[in-house]
C-alpha cells in the first residue's frame, strides 16, 4: 500500500468538493478500494498503486473541467471517471464561464468583433458608451488568457480622476481612496473567478489592480494589461501607459468619449491617441454604440436622451455665434 498527495492548484476546492462535500463523497464511492482524505486543496490517497494511478488521472481531468467551467456536476464526475467525454451544452462564442458556471458570451455584434480582434492584434482600443460591455468583455478575455496559461498575469488600471467628487475628502489611506475608482474592475473579476482563487491571485500579484500613476517605469511582460476609462488620461499619461508594453503582452484600452471628467483646459489623451495611432499595424480600433448596451433597457434611453440634448445645445450655440 502506498500514499500520495494530490494538490489542487487551479481551482477553488469549495467548488471541486461540492455542496456539503457531495462531489468528494461521490468520488470516494467510485473508488471504494482507496482511502481518500480531502483537506483544503490537498487530497491524500492511500491504496493499490494501479488503482491510485487511475484515480490521479481522473482527479487531473476533473480539475481541468472545474477550472474551465467553474462548476463540477455529479454527472460530469461519473462520465470522467468512467472514461467518457462529458456532455457539455454547446455555447457558441463563449469567452469564459462565470462563477455560477454560466457562459459569458459576446452579447452584441461589436462585442464579438472585440473578441475576434483580440486574437489578431496585440493592442486594442474599445470605445463606446456606458453599459456597452467594453470593460467586461476585455476582462473576460484577460481571464481566459490566464486560465489557458497564455500569460502569467493580468494588470488592470484606471486614471484616478474625480467624476464630481474630490479624492482628498474620501476616508482612509491611499488604497482606500483609490479602491472606489477600481470597483467596476473588482466586480467583473468577482463574476468570473471564485472568491478564494481571486484572493490568492491578488495576494500573489497574478492579478494586479492599480491606478495609472503606478505604471510609470515598469515593463509589462507576459500579461494582459487593461486601461479602463482612458478618456480621463492626459496625453502624457496615455503615451506613458502604451510604452509599458513588453514581450508576450496584449493591451486593451477602453473609454467613453461622452464621459470626459478632465478639466476643460486639458485635452483627453485618448482622443489624441486615436488620431495619432490610426493605421498602425497591430493596433485595432473597435467602436461600440448604444446598440451594444447590455444593461437595463432604460440605460439606452438615457444615452439617447443625453445625445439629443447635446445636439440641441450645439445647434443653439451655432445659432448664437451666427
PDB file of C-alpha atoms in Angstrom:
ATOM      1  CA  UNK A   1       0.000   0.000   0.000  1.00  0.00           C
ATOM      2  CA  UNK A   2       1.330   3.436  -0.941  1.00  0.00           C
ATOM      3  CA  UNK A   3       0.296   7.002  -0.100  1.00  0.00           C
ATOM      4  CA  UNK A   4       0.150  10.021  -2.398  1.00  0.00           C
ATOM      5  CA  UNK A   5      -0.784  13.696  -2.011  1.00  0.00           C
ATOM      6  CA  UNK A   6      -2.549  15.498  -4.897  1.00  0.00           C
ATOM      7  CA  UNK A   7      -2.605  19.301  -4.756  1.00  0.00           C
ATOM      8  CA  UNK A   8      -5.496  21.154  -6.436  1.00  0.00           C
ATOM      9  CA  UNK A   9      -3.770  24.243  -7.856  1.00  0.00           C
ATOM     10  CA  UNK A  10      -6.007  25.907 -10.451  1.00  0.00           C
ATOM     11  CA  UNK A  11      -9.413  25.773  -8.770  1.00  0.00           C
ATOM     12  CA  UNK A  12     -11.421  26.691  -5.697  1.00  0.00           C
ATOM     13  CA  UNK A  13     -11.643  23.478  -3.602  1.00  0.00           C
ATOM     14  CA  UNK A  14     -15.114  24.512  -2.383  1.00  0.00           C
ATOM     15  CA  UNK A  15     -16.473  24.177  -5.940  1.00  0.00           C
ATOM     16  CA  UNK A  16     -14.500  20.963  -6.549  1.00  0.00           C
ATOM     17  CA  UNK A  17     -15.699  19.227  -3.361  1.00  0.00           C
ATOM     18  CA  UNK A  18     -19.308  20.342  -3.909  1.00  0.00           C
ATOM     19  CA  UNK A  19     -22.103  21.433  -1.564  1.00  0.00           C
ATOM     20  CA  UNK A  20     -21.708  19.559   1.760  1.00  0.00           C
ATOM     21  CA  UNK A  21     -18.753  17.697   0.136  1.00  0.00           C
ATOM     22  CA  UNK A  22     -21.169  15.838  -2.164  1.00  0.00           C
ATOM     23  CA  UNK A  23     -18.657  15.630  -5.029  1.00  0.00           C
ATOM     24  CA  UNK A  24     -15.794  14.210  -2.987  1.00  0.00           C
ATOM     25  CA  UNK A  25     -18.188  11.699  -1.384  1.00  0.00           C
ATOM     26  CA  UNK A  26     -19.209  10.537  -4.862  1.00  0.00           C
ATOM     27  CA  UNK A  27     -15.550  10.244  -5.923  1.00  0.00           C
ATOM     28  CA  UNK A  28     -14.864   8.150  -2.801  1.00  0.00           C
ATOM     29  CA  UNK A  29     -17.831   5.878  -3.656  1.00  0.00           C
ATOM     30  CA  UNK A  30     -16.488   5.374  -7.194  1.00  0.00           C
ATOM     31  CA  UNK A  31     -13.064   4.349  -5.805  1.00  0.00           C
ATOM     32  CA  UNK A  32     -14.057   2.024  -2.909  1.00  0.00           C
ATOM     33  CA  UNK A  33     -10.623   0.337  -2.770  1.00  0.00           C
ATOM     34  CA  UNK A  34      -8.832   3.602  -1.942  1.00  0.00           C
ATOM     35  CA  UNK A  35      -8.735   5.563   1.295  1.00  0.00           C
ATOM     36  CA  UNK A  36      -9.279   9.210   0.353  1.00  0.00           C
ATOM     37  CA  UNK A  37      -8.972  12.201   2.711  1.00  0.00           C
ATOM     38  CA  UNK A  38      -9.535  15.747   1.378  1.00  0.00           C
ATOM     39  CA  UNK A  39      -8.452  18.806   3.356  1.00  0.00           C
ATOM     40  CA  UNK A  40      -8.069  22.310   1.931  1.00  0.00           C
ATOM     41  CA  UNK A  41      -6.578  21.983  -1.527  1.00  0.00           C
ATOM     42  CA  UNK A  42      -4.820  18.659  -0.789  1.00  0.00           C
ATOM     43  CA  UNK A  43      -6.276  15.211  -1.446  1.00  0.00           C
ATOM     44  CA  UNK A  44      -4.432  12.421   0.398  1.00  0.00           C
ATOM     45  CA  UNK A  45      -4.983   8.967  -1.088  1.00  0.00           C
ATOM     46  CA  UNK A  46      -3.776   5.526   0.044  1.00  0.00           C
ATOM     47  CA  UNK A  47      -4.124   2.142  -1.627  1.00  0.00           C
ATOM     48  CA  UNK A  48      -3.079  -0.053  -4.541  1.00  0.00           C
ATOM     49  CA  UNK A  49      -0.628   1.638  -6.966  1.00  0.00           C
ATOM     50  CA  UNK A  50      -2.555   0.723 -10.146  1.00  0.00           C
ATOM     51  CA  UNK A  51      -5.861   1.938  -8.696  1.00  0.00           C
ATOM     52  CA  UNK A  52      -4.154   5.100  -7.474  1.00  0.00           C
ATOM     53  CA  UNK A  53      -2.799   5.905 -10.974  1.00  0.00           C
ATOM     54  CA  UNK A  54      -6.338   5.714 -12.401  1.00  0.00           C
ATOM     55  CA  UNK A  55      -7.599   7.895  -9.533  1.00  0.00           C
ATOM     56  CA  UNK A  56      -4.914  10.546 -10.146  1.00  0.00           C
ATOM     57  CA  UNK A  57      -5.756  10.684 -13.873  1.00  0.00           C
ATOM     58  CA  UNK A  58      -9.428  11.201 -13.005  1.00  0.00           C
ATOM     59  CA  UNK A  59      -8.635  13.980 -10.499  1.00  0.00           C
ATOM     60  CA  UNK A  60      -6.465  15.805 -13.076  1.00  0.00           C
ATOM     61  CA  UNK A  61      -9.292  15.587 -15.668  1.00  0.00           C
ATOM     62  CA  UNK A  62     -11.889  16.724 -13.100  1.00  0.00           C
ATOM     63  CA  UNK A  63      -9.671  19.642 -12.050  1.00  0.00           C
ATOM     64  CA  UNK A  64      -9.262  20.773 -15.684  1.00  0.00           C
ATOM     65  CA  UNK A  65     -13.027  20.638 -16.189  1.00  0.00           C
ATOM     66  CA  UNK A  66     -13.668  22.550 -12.959  1.00  0.00           C
ATOM     67  CA  UNK A  67     -11.086  25.228 -13.858  1.00  0.00           C
ATOM     68  CA  UNK A  68     -12.645  25.761 -17.276  1.00  0.00           C
ATOM     69  CA  UNK A  69     -16.344  25.729 -16.352  1.00  0.00           C
ATOM     70  CA  UNK A  70     -16.216  26.946 -12.707  1.00  0.00           C
ATOM     71  CA  UNK A  71     -18.530  24.060 -11.824  1.00  0.00           C
ATOM     72  CA  UNK A  72     -18.449  20.321 -11.270  1.00  0.00           C
ATOM     73  CA  UNK A  73     -21.685  18.356 -11.548  1.00  0.00           C
ATOM     74  CA  UNK A  74     -22.321  14.773 -10.448  1.00  0.00           C
ATOM     75  CA  UNK A  75     -22.994  13.544 -14.000  1.00  0.00           C
ATOM     76  CA  UNK A  76     -19.673  15.059 -15.149  1.00  0.00           C
ATOM     77  CA  UNK A  77     -17.814  13.257 -12.340  1.00  0.00           C
ATOM     78  CA  UNK A  78     -19.354   9.919 -13.366  1.00  0.00           C
ATOM     79  CA  UNK A  79     -18.583  10.468 -17.080  1.00  0.00           C
ATOM     80  CA  UNK A  80     -14.937  11.456 -16.484  1.00  0.00           C
ATOM     81  CA  UNK A  81     -14.220   8.615 -14.045  1.00  0.00           C
ATOM     82  CA  UNK A  82     -15.790   6.123 -16.443  1.00  0.00           C
ATOM     83  CA  UNK A  83     -13.608   7.486 -19.251  1.00  0.00           C
ATOM     84  CA  UNK A  84     -16.419   9.170 -21.185  1.00  0.00           C
ATOM     85  CA  UNK A  85     -16.428  12.708 -22.575  1.00  0.00           C
ATOM     86  CA  UNK A  86     -18.902  14.819 -20.544  1.00  0.00           C
ATOM     87  CA  UNK A  87     -21.901  16.100 -22.494  1.00  0.00           C
ATOM     88  CA  UNK A  88     -21.485  19.879 -22.325  1.00  0.00           C
ATOM     89  CA  UNK A  89     -24.124  22.125 -23.827  1.00  0.00           C
ATOM     90  CA  UNK A  90     -22.707  23.995 -26.829  1.00  0.00           C
ATOM     91  CA  UNK A  91     -22.414  27.699 -26.081  1.00  0.00           C
ATOM     92  CA  UNK A  92     -21.087  29.164 -29.339  1.00  0.00           C
ATOM     93  CA  UNK A  93     -18.713  32.072 -28.752  1.00  0.00           C
ATOM     94  CA  UNK A  94     -18.163  31.537 -25.010  1.00  0.00           C
ATOM     95  CA  UNK A  95     -15.217  33.553 -23.688  1.00  0.00           C
ATOM     96  CA  UNK A  96     -15.134  32.104 -20.149  1.00  0.00           C
ATOM     97  CA  UNK A  97     -17.596  30.668 -17.638  1.00  0.00           C
ATOM     98  CA  UNK A  98     -18.852  32.702 -14.677  1.00  0.00           C
ATOM     99  CA  UNK A  99     -18.502  31.587 -11.048  1.00  0.00           C
ATOM    100  CA  UNK A 100     -22.016  30.139 -11.327  1.00  0.00           C
ATOM    101  CA  UNK A 101     -20.989  28.065 -14.356  1.00  0.00           C
ATOM    102  CA  UNK A 102     -22.922  30.188 -16.869  1.00  0.00           C
ATOM    103  CA  UNK A 103     -21.181  31.019 -20.164  1.00  0.00           C
ATOM    104  CA  UNK A 104     -20.003  34.606 -20.644  1.00  0.00           C
ATOM    105  CA  UNK A 105     -20.504  35.334 -24.337  1.00  0.00           C
ATOM    106  CA  UNK A 106     -20.360  38.442 -26.555  1.00  0.00           C
ATOM    107  CA  UNK A 107     -23.866  39.908 -26.436  1.00  0.00           C
ATOM    108  CA  UNK A 108     -23.660  42.156 -29.465  1.00  0.00           C
ATOM    109  CA  UNK A 109     -22.007  42.335 -32.884  1.00  0.00           C
ATOM    110  CA  UNK A 110     -19.329  44.786 -31.734  1.00  0.00           C
ATOM    111  CA  UNK A 111     -18.534  42.787 -28.584  1.00  0.00           C
ATOM    112  CA  UNK A 112     -17.982  39.773 -30.858  1.00  0.00           C
ATOM    113  CA  UNK A 113     -15.747  41.955 -33.051  1.00  0.00           C
ATOM    114  CA  UNK A 114     -13.710  42.867 -29.950  1.00  0.00           C
ATOM    115  CA  UNK A 115     -13.233  39.144 -29.174  1.00  0.00           C
ATOM    116  CA  UNK A 116     -12.119  38.361 -32.748  1.00  0.00           C
ATOM    117  CA  UNK A 117      -9.769  41.370 -32.998  1.00  0.00           C
ATOM    118  CA  UNK A 118      -8.139  40.289 -29.711  1.00  0.00           C
ATOM    119  CA  UNK A 119      -6.997  37.092 -31.440  1.00  0.00           C
ATOM    120  CA  UNK A 120      -5.341  39.025 -34.283  1.00  0.00           C
ATOM    121  CA  UNK A 121      -3.849  42.118 -32.595  1.00  0.00           C
ATOM    122  CA  UNK A 122      -1.691  42.899 -29.571  1.00  0.00           C
ATOM    123  CA  UNK A 123      -3.239  46.295 -28.864  1.00  0.00           C
ATOM    124  CA  UNK A 124      -6.929  47.180 -28.976  1.00  0.00           C
ATOM    125  CA  UNK A 125      -8.898  50.367 -28.398  1.00  0.00           C
ATOM    126  CA  UNK A 126     -12.550  49.717 -27.447  1.00  0.00           C
ATOM    127  CA  UNK A 127     -14.552  52.942 -27.467  1.00  0.00           C
ATOM    128  CA  UNK A 128     -18.226  53.118 -26.534  1.00  0.00           C
ATOM    129  CA  UNK A 129     -20.923  54.419 -24.173  1.00  0.00           C
ATOM    130  CA  UNK A 130     -21.664  53.290 -20.626  1.00  0.00           C
ATOM    131  CA  UNK A 131     -23.066  49.767 -20.488  1.00  0.00           C
ATOM    132  CA  UNK A 132     -21.810  48.651 -23.907  1.00  0.00           C
ATOM    133  CA  UNK A 133     -19.769  45.842 -22.308  1.00  0.00           C
ATOM    134  CA  UNK A 134     -16.326  47.030 -23.372  1.00  0.00           C
ATOM    135  CA  UNK A 135     -14.641  46.658 -19.963  1.00  0.00           C
ATOM    136  CA  UNK A 136     -16.474  43.435 -19.021  1.00  0.00           C
ATOM    137  CA  UNK A 137     -15.602  41.780 -22.343  1.00  0.00           C
ATOM    138  CA  UNK A 138     -11.970  42.930 -22.058  1.00  0.00           C
ATOM    139  CA  UNK A 139     -11.644  41.435 -18.553  1.00  0.00           C
ATOM    140  CA  UNK A 140     -13.283  38.175 -19.732  1.00  0.00           C
ATOM    141  CA  UNK A 141     -10.651  37.919 -22.499  1.00  0.00           C
ATOM    142  CA  UNK A 142      -7.877  38.533 -19.954  1.00  0.00           C
ATOM    143  CA  UNK A 143      -9.257  35.871 -17.575  1.00  0.00           C
ATOM    144  CA  UNK A 144      -9.468  33.368 -20.450  1.00  0.00           C
ATOM    145  CA  UNK A 145      -5.814  34.002 -21.372  1.00  0.00           C
ATOM    146  CA  UNK A 146      -4.796  33.488 -17.730  1.00  0.00           C
ATOM    147  CA  UNK A 147      -6.806  30.252 -17.417  1.00  0.00           C
ATOM    148  CA  UNK A 148      -5.252  28.960 -20.665  1.00  0.00           C
ATOM    149  CA  UNK A 149      -1.772  29.820 -19.285  1.00  0.00           C
ATOM    150  CA  UNK A 150      -1.077  32.067 -22.301  1.00  0.00           C
ATOM    151  CA  UNK A 151       0.035  34.806 -19.878  1.00  0.00           C
ATOM    152  CA  UNK A 152       1.322  34.976 -16.301  1.00  0.00           C
ATOM    153  CA  UNK A 153      -0.596  37.992 -15.015  1.00  0.00           C
ATOM    154  CA  UNK A 154      -3.455  40.423 -15.549  1.00  0.00           C
ATOM    155  CA  UNK A 155      -2.894  44.125 -14.871  1.00  0.00           C
ATOM    156  CA  UNK A 156      -5.923  46.409 -14.653  1.00  0.00           C
ATOM    157  CA  UNK A 157      -5.597  50.169 -14.377  1.00  0.00           C
ATOM    158  CA  UNK A 158      -7.675  53.336 -14.316  1.00  0.00           C
ATOM    159  CA  UNK A 159      -6.803  57.017 -14.029  1.00  0.00           C
ATOM    160  CA  UNK A 160      -7.926  58.326 -10.622  1.00  0.00           C
ATOM    161  CA  UNK A 161      -9.895  61.308 -11.898  1.00  0.00           C
ATOM    162  CA  UNK A 162     -12.820  62.587  -9.859  1.00  0.00           C
ATOM    163  CA  UNK A 163     -16.256  62.484 -11.510  1.00  0.00           C
ATOM    164  CA  UNK A 164     -17.657  65.286  -9.382  1.00  0.00           C
ATOM    165  CA  UNK A 165     -16.085  64.156  -6.074  1.00  0.00           C
ATOM    166  CA  UNK A 166     -12.743  65.144  -4.544  1.00  0.00           C
ATOM    167  CA  UNK A 167     -10.289  62.328  -3.852  1.00  0.00           C
ATOM    168  CA  UNK A 168      -8.799  64.047  -0.792  1.00  0.00           C
ATOM    169  CA  UNK A 169     -12.111  64.059   1.057  1.00  0.00           C
ATOM    170  CA  UNK A 170     -12.533  60.270   0.833  1.00  0.00           C
ATOM    171  CA  UNK A 171     -11.665  58.464   4.110  1.00  0.00           C
ATOM    172  CA  UNK A 172      -8.687  56.148   4.649  1.00  0.00           C
ATOM    173  CA  UNK A 173      -5.190  55.714   3.221  1.00  0.00           C
ATOM    174  CA  UNK A 174      -4.267  55.877  -0.480  1.00  0.00           C
ATOM    175  CA  UNK A 175      -5.557  52.334  -1.171  1.00  0.00           C
ATOM    176  CA  UNK A 176      -8.893  53.182   0.468  1.00  0.00           C
ATOM    177  CA  UNK A 177      -9.129  56.391  -1.568  1.00  0.00           C
ATOM    178  CA  UNK A 178      -8.293  54.638  -4.860  1.00  0.00           C
ATOM    179  CA  UNK A 179     -10.421  51.464  -4.425  1.00  0.00           C
ATOM    180  CA  UNK A 180     -13.774  53.148  -5.248  1.00  0.00           C
ATOM    181  CA  UNK A 181     -12.374  54.078  -8.679  1.00  0.00           C
ATOM    182  CA  UNK A 182     -11.370  50.468  -9.295  1.00  0.00           C
ATOM    183  CA  UNK A 183     -14.597  48.834  -8.010  1.00  0.00           C
ATOM    184  CA  UNK A 184     -16.062  48.137 -11.502  1.00  0.00           C
ATOM    185  CA  UNK A 185     -12.932  46.079 -12.237  1.00  0.00           C
ATOM    186  CA  UNK A 186     -13.316  44.112  -8.981  1.00  0.00           C
ATOM    187  CA  UNK A 187     -16.997  43.497  -9.824  1.00  0.00           C
ATOM    188  CA  UNK A 188     -16.158  41.957 -13.206  1.00  0.00           C
ATOM    189  CA  UNK A 189     -13.407  39.751 -11.752  1.00  0.00           C
ATOM    190  CA  UNK A 190     -15.717  38.513  -8.983  1.00  0.00           C
ATOM    191  CA  UNK A 191     -18.158  37.357 -11.674  1.00  0.00           C
ATOM    192  CA  UNK A 192     -15.502  35.223 -13.377  1.00  0.00           C
ATOM    193  CA  UNK A 193     -13.094  33.932 -10.707  1.00  0.00           C
ATOM    194  CA  UNK A 194     -14.166  32.149  -7.487  1.00  0.00           C
ATOM    195  CA  UNK A 195     -13.600  34.338  -4.406  1.00  0.00           C
ATOM    196  CA  UNK A 196     -10.885  32.181  -2.801  1.00  0.00           C
ATOM    197  CA  UNK A 197      -8.929  31.908  -6.064  1.00  0.00           C
ATOM    198  CA  UNK A 198      -9.287  35.643  -6.783  1.00  0.00           C
ATOM    199  CA  UNK A 199      -7.936  36.480  -3.316  1.00  0.00           C
ATOM    200  CA  UNK A 200      -4.980  34.153  -3.905  1.00  0.00           C
ATOM    201  CA  UNK A 201      -4.277  35.663  -7.350  1.00  0.00           C
ATOM    202  CA  UNK A 202      -4.316  39.190  -5.898  1.00  0.00           C
ATOM    203  CA  UNK A 203      -2.101  38.284  -2.930  1.00  0.00           C
ATOM    204  CA  UNK A 204       0.439  36.708  -5.320  1.00  0.00           C
ATOM    205  CA  UNK A 205       0.216  39.682  -7.754  1.00  0.00           C
ATOM    206  CA  UNK A 206      -1.028  37.391 -10.535  1.00  0.00           C
ATOM    207  CA  UNK A 207      -3.885  39.897 -10.819  1.00  0.00           C
ATOM    208  CA  UNK A 208      -2.870  43.488 -10.139  1.00  0.00           C
ATOM    209  CA  UNK A 209      -5.268  46.425  -9.929  1.00  0.00           C
ATOM    210  CA  UNK A 210      -3.591  49.802  -9.707  1.00  0.00           C
ATOM    211  CA  UNK A 211      -4.074  53.481 -10.556  1.00  0.00           C
ATOM    212  CA  UNK A 212      -2.424  54.602 -13.769  1.00  0.00           C
ATOM    213  CA  UNK A 213       0.235  56.600 -11.904  1.00  0.00           C
ATOM    214  CA  UNK A 214       1.663  53.301 -10.557  1.00  0.00           C
ATOM    215  CA  UNK A 215       2.556  52.153 -14.102  1.00  0.00           C
ATOM    216  CA  UNK A 216       5.462  54.582 -14.579  1.00  0.00           C
ATOM    217  CA  UNK A 217       8.861  52.924 -15.007  1.00  0.00           C
ATOM    218  CA  UNK A 218       7.515  49.384 -15.457  1.00  0.00           C
ATOM    219  CA  UNK A 219       7.937  46.999 -18.397  1.00  0.00           C
ATOM    220  CA  UNK A 220       4.945  44.675 -18.554  1.00  0.00           C
ATOM    221  CA  UNK A 221       5.782  41.205 -19.918  1.00  0.00           C
ATOM    222  CA  UNK A 222       3.634  38.037 -20.245  1.00  0.00           C
ATOM    223  CA  UNK A 223       0.455  39.901 -19.369  1.00  0.00           C
ATOM    224  CA  UNK A 224      -2.880  41.241 -20.492  1.00  0.00           C
ATOM    225  CA  UNK A 225      -2.974  44.906 -19.493  1.00  0.00           C
ATOM    226  CA  UNK A 226      -6.276  46.793 -19.496  1.00  0.00           C
ATOM    227  CA  UNK A 227      -6.565  50.566 -19.187  1.00  0.00           C
ATOM    228  CA  UNK A 228     -10.159  51.451 -18.325  1.00  0.00           C
ATOM    229  CA  UNK A 229     -11.752  54.928 -18.539  1.00  0.00           C
ATOM    230  CA  UNK A 230      -8.897  56.050 -20.791  1.00  0.00           C
ATOM    231  CA  UNK A 231     -10.815  59.176 -21.839  1.00  0.00           C
ATOM    232  CA  UNK A 232      -9.656  60.636 -18.491  1.00  0.00           C
ATOM    233  CA  UNK A 233      -5.947  60.265 -19.255  1.00  0.00           C
ATOM    234  CA  UNK A 234      -3.776  63.200 -20.265  1.00  0.00           C
ATOM    235  CA  UNK A 235      -1.674  62.961 -23.439  1.00  0.00           C
ATOM    236  CA  UNK A 236       1.459  62.254 -21.355  1.00  0.00           C
ATOM    237  CA  UNK A 237      -0.271  59.565 -19.263  1.00  0.00           C
ATOM    238  CA  UNK A 238      -1.591  57.511 -22.177  1.00  0.00           C
ATOM    239  CA  UNK A 239       1.762  57.677 -24.001  1.00  0.00           C
ATOM    240  CA  UNK A 240       3.491  56.525 -20.794  1.00  0.00           C
ATOM    241  CA  UNK A 241       0.998  53.657 -20.449  1.00  0.00           C
ATOM    242  CA  UNK A 242       1.195  52.438 -24.069  1.00  0.00           C
ATOM    243  CA  UNK A 243       5.003  52.375 -23.961  1.00  0.00           C
ATOM    244  CA  UNK A 244       4.990  49.988 -20.933  1.00  0.00           C
ATOM    245  CA  UNK A 245       4.221  47.125 -23.329  1.00  0.00           C
ATOM    246  CA  UNK A 246       6.667  44.217 -23.067  1.00  0.00           C
ATOM    247  CA  UNK A 247       7.097  40.787 -24.664  1.00  0.00           C
ATOM    248  CA  UNK A 248       4.088  38.437 -24.964  1.00  0.00           C
ATOM    249  CA  UNK A 249       1.753  41.197 -23.781  1.00  0.00           C
ATOM    250  CA  UNK A 250      -1.625  42.367 -25.021  1.00  0.00           C
ATOM    251  CA  UNK A 251      -3.094  45.758 -24.178  1.00  0.00           C
ATOM    252  CA  UNK A 252      -6.769  46.733 -24.233  1.00  0.00           C
ATOM    253  CA  UNK A 253      -7.659  50.412 -23.827  1.00  0.00           C
ATOM    254  CA  UNK A 254     -11.316  51.237 -23.128  1.00  0.00           C
ATOM    255  CA  UNK A 255     -13.021  54.598 -22.975  1.00  0.00           C
ATOM    256  CA  UNK A 256     -16.203  56.621 -23.415  1.00  0.00           C
ATOM    257  CA  UNK A 257     -15.786  59.924 -25.240  1.00  0.00           C
ATOM    258  CA  UNK A 258     -19.011  61.283 -23.674  1.00  0.00           C
ATOM    259  CA  UNK A 259     -17.694  60.957 -20.096  1.00  0.00           C
ATOM    260  CA  UNK A 260     -14.508  63.038 -20.043  1.00  0.00           C
ATOM    261  CA  UNK A 261     -14.001  64.340 -16.481  1.00  0.00           C
ATOM    262  CA  UNK A 262     -10.737  66.210 -17.108  1.00  0.00           C
ATOM    263  CA  UNK A 263     -10.590  69.987 -16.553  1.00  0.00           C
ATOM    264  CA  UNK A 264     -11.665  71.881 -19.685  1.00  0.00           C
ATOM    265  CA  UNK A 265      -8.086  73.154 -20.111  1.00  0.00           C
ATOM    266  CA  UNK A 266      -6.756  69.583 -20.562  1.00  0.00           C
ATOM    267  CA  UNK A 267      -7.159  67.536 -23.728  1.00  0.00           C
ATOM    268  CA  UNK A 268      -8.070  63.866 -23.427  1.00  0.00           C
ATOM    269  CA  UNK A 269      -5.076  61.659 -24.187  1.00  0.00           C
ATOM    270  CA  UNK A 270      -7.411  59.047 -25.663  1.00  0.00           C
ATOM    271  CA  UNK A 271      -8.744  61.479 -28.279  1.00  0.00           C
ATOM    272  CA  UNK A 272      -5.196  62.307 -29.354  1.00  0.00           C
ATOM    273  CA  UNK A 273      -4.041  58.649 -29.302  1.00  0.00           C
ATOM    274  CA  UNK A 274      -6.893  57.568 -31.598  1.00  0.00           C
ATOM    275  CA  UNK A 275      -5.840  60.235 -34.091  1.00  0.00           C
ATOM    276  CA  UNK A 276      -2.084  59.509 -33.898  1.00  0.00           C
ATOM    277  CA  UNK A 277      -2.279  55.687 -33.952  1.00  0.00           C
ATOM    278  CA  UNK A 278      -4.818  55.205 -36.764  1.00  0.00           C
ATOM    279  CA  UNK A 279      -3.279  52.963 -39.398  1.00  0.00           C
ATOM    280  CA  UNK A 280      -0.552  51.476 -37.160  1.00  0.00           C
ATOM    281  CA  UNK A 281      -0.283  47.749 -37.909  1.00  0.00           C
ATOM    282  CA  UNK A 282      -1.085  45.505 -34.928  1.00  0.00           C
ATOM    283  CA  UNK A 283      -3.466  48.028 -33.353  1.00  0.00           C
ATOM    284  CA  UNK A 284      -7.214  47.523 -33.745  1.00  0.00           C
ATOM    285  CA  UNK A 285      -9.989  50.048 -33.064  1.00  0.00           C
ATOM    286  CA  UNK A 286     -13.486  48.832 -32.103  1.00  0.00           C
ATOM    287  CA  UNK A 287     -16.295  51.351 -31.795  1.00  0.00           C
ATOM    288  CA  UNK A 288     -19.274  50.252 -29.723  1.00  0.00           C
ATOM    289  CA  UNK A 289     -22.529  52.210 -29.697  1.00  0.00           C
ATOM    290  CA  UNK A 290     -25.923  52.354 -27.983  1.00  0.00           C
ATOM    291  CA  UNK A 291     -26.995  49.161 -29.826  1.00  0.00           C
ATOM    292  CA  UNK A 292     -24.339  47.320 -27.792  1.00  0.00           C
ATOM    293  CA  UNK A 293     -25.694  48.433 -24.410  1.00  0.00           C
ATOM    294  CA  UNK A 294     -26.473  45.334 -22.357  1.00  0.00           C
ATOM    295  CA  UNK A 295     -27.595  46.939 -19.102  1.00  0.00           C
ATOM    296  CA  UNK A 296     -31.197  47.791 -18.220  1.00  0.00           C
ATOM    297  CA  UNK A 297     -33.198  48.990 -21.255  1.00  0.00           C
ATOM    298  CA  UNK A 298     -33.517  52.414 -19.580  1.00  0.00           C
ATOM    299  CA  UNK A 299     -29.738  52.937 -19.993  1.00  0.00           C
ATOM    300  CA  UNK A 300     -30.159  53.023 -23.792  1.00  0.00           C
ATOM    301  CA  UNK A 301     -32.985  55.550 -23.465  1.00  0.00           C
ATOM    302  CA  UNK A 302     -30.893  57.698 -21.087  1.00  0.00           C
ATOM    303  CA  UNK A 303     -27.932  57.680 -23.528  1.00  0.00           C
ATOM    304  CA  UNK A 304     -30.256  58.664 -26.394  1.00  0.00           C
ATOM    305  CA  UNK A 305     -31.870  61.469 -24.351  1.00  0.00           C
ATOM    306  CA  UNK A 306     -28.462  62.949 -23.495  1.00  0.00           C
ATOM    307  CA  UNK A 307     -27.331  62.687 -27.136  1.00  0.00           C
ATOM    308  CA  UNK A 308     -30.427  64.652 -28.258  1.00  0.00           C
ATOM    309  CA  UNK A 309     -29.855  67.256 -25.531  1.00  0.00           C
ATOM    310  CA  UNK A 310     -26.201  67.741 -26.536  1.00  0.00           C
ATOM    311  CA  UNK A 311     -27.189  68.060 -30.218  1.00  0.00           C
ATOM    312  CA  UNK A 312     -29.732  70.783 -29.291  1.00  0.00           C
ATOM    313  CA  UNK A 313     -27.095  72.597 -27.221  1.00  0.00           C
ATOM    314  CA  UNK A 314     -24.672  72.545 -30.175  1.00  0.00           C
ATOM    315  CA  UNK A 315     -27.386  73.871 -32.513  1.00  0.00           C
ATOM    316  CA  UNK A 316     -28.219  76.704 -30.090  1.00  0.00           C
ATOM    317  CA  UNK A 317     -24.517  77.586 -29.750  1.00  0.00           C
ATOM    318  CA  UNK A 318     -24.120  77.639 -33.559  1.00  0.00           C
ATOM    319  CA  UNK A 319     -27.215  79.841 -33.942  1.00  0.00           C
ATOM    320  CA  UNK A 320     -25.921  82.331 -31.338  1.00  0.00           C
ATOM    321  CA  UNK A 321     -22.496  82.523 -32.986  1.00  0.00           C
ATOM    322  CA  UNK A 322     -24.102  83.282 -36.346  1.00  0.00           C
TER     323      UNK A 322
END
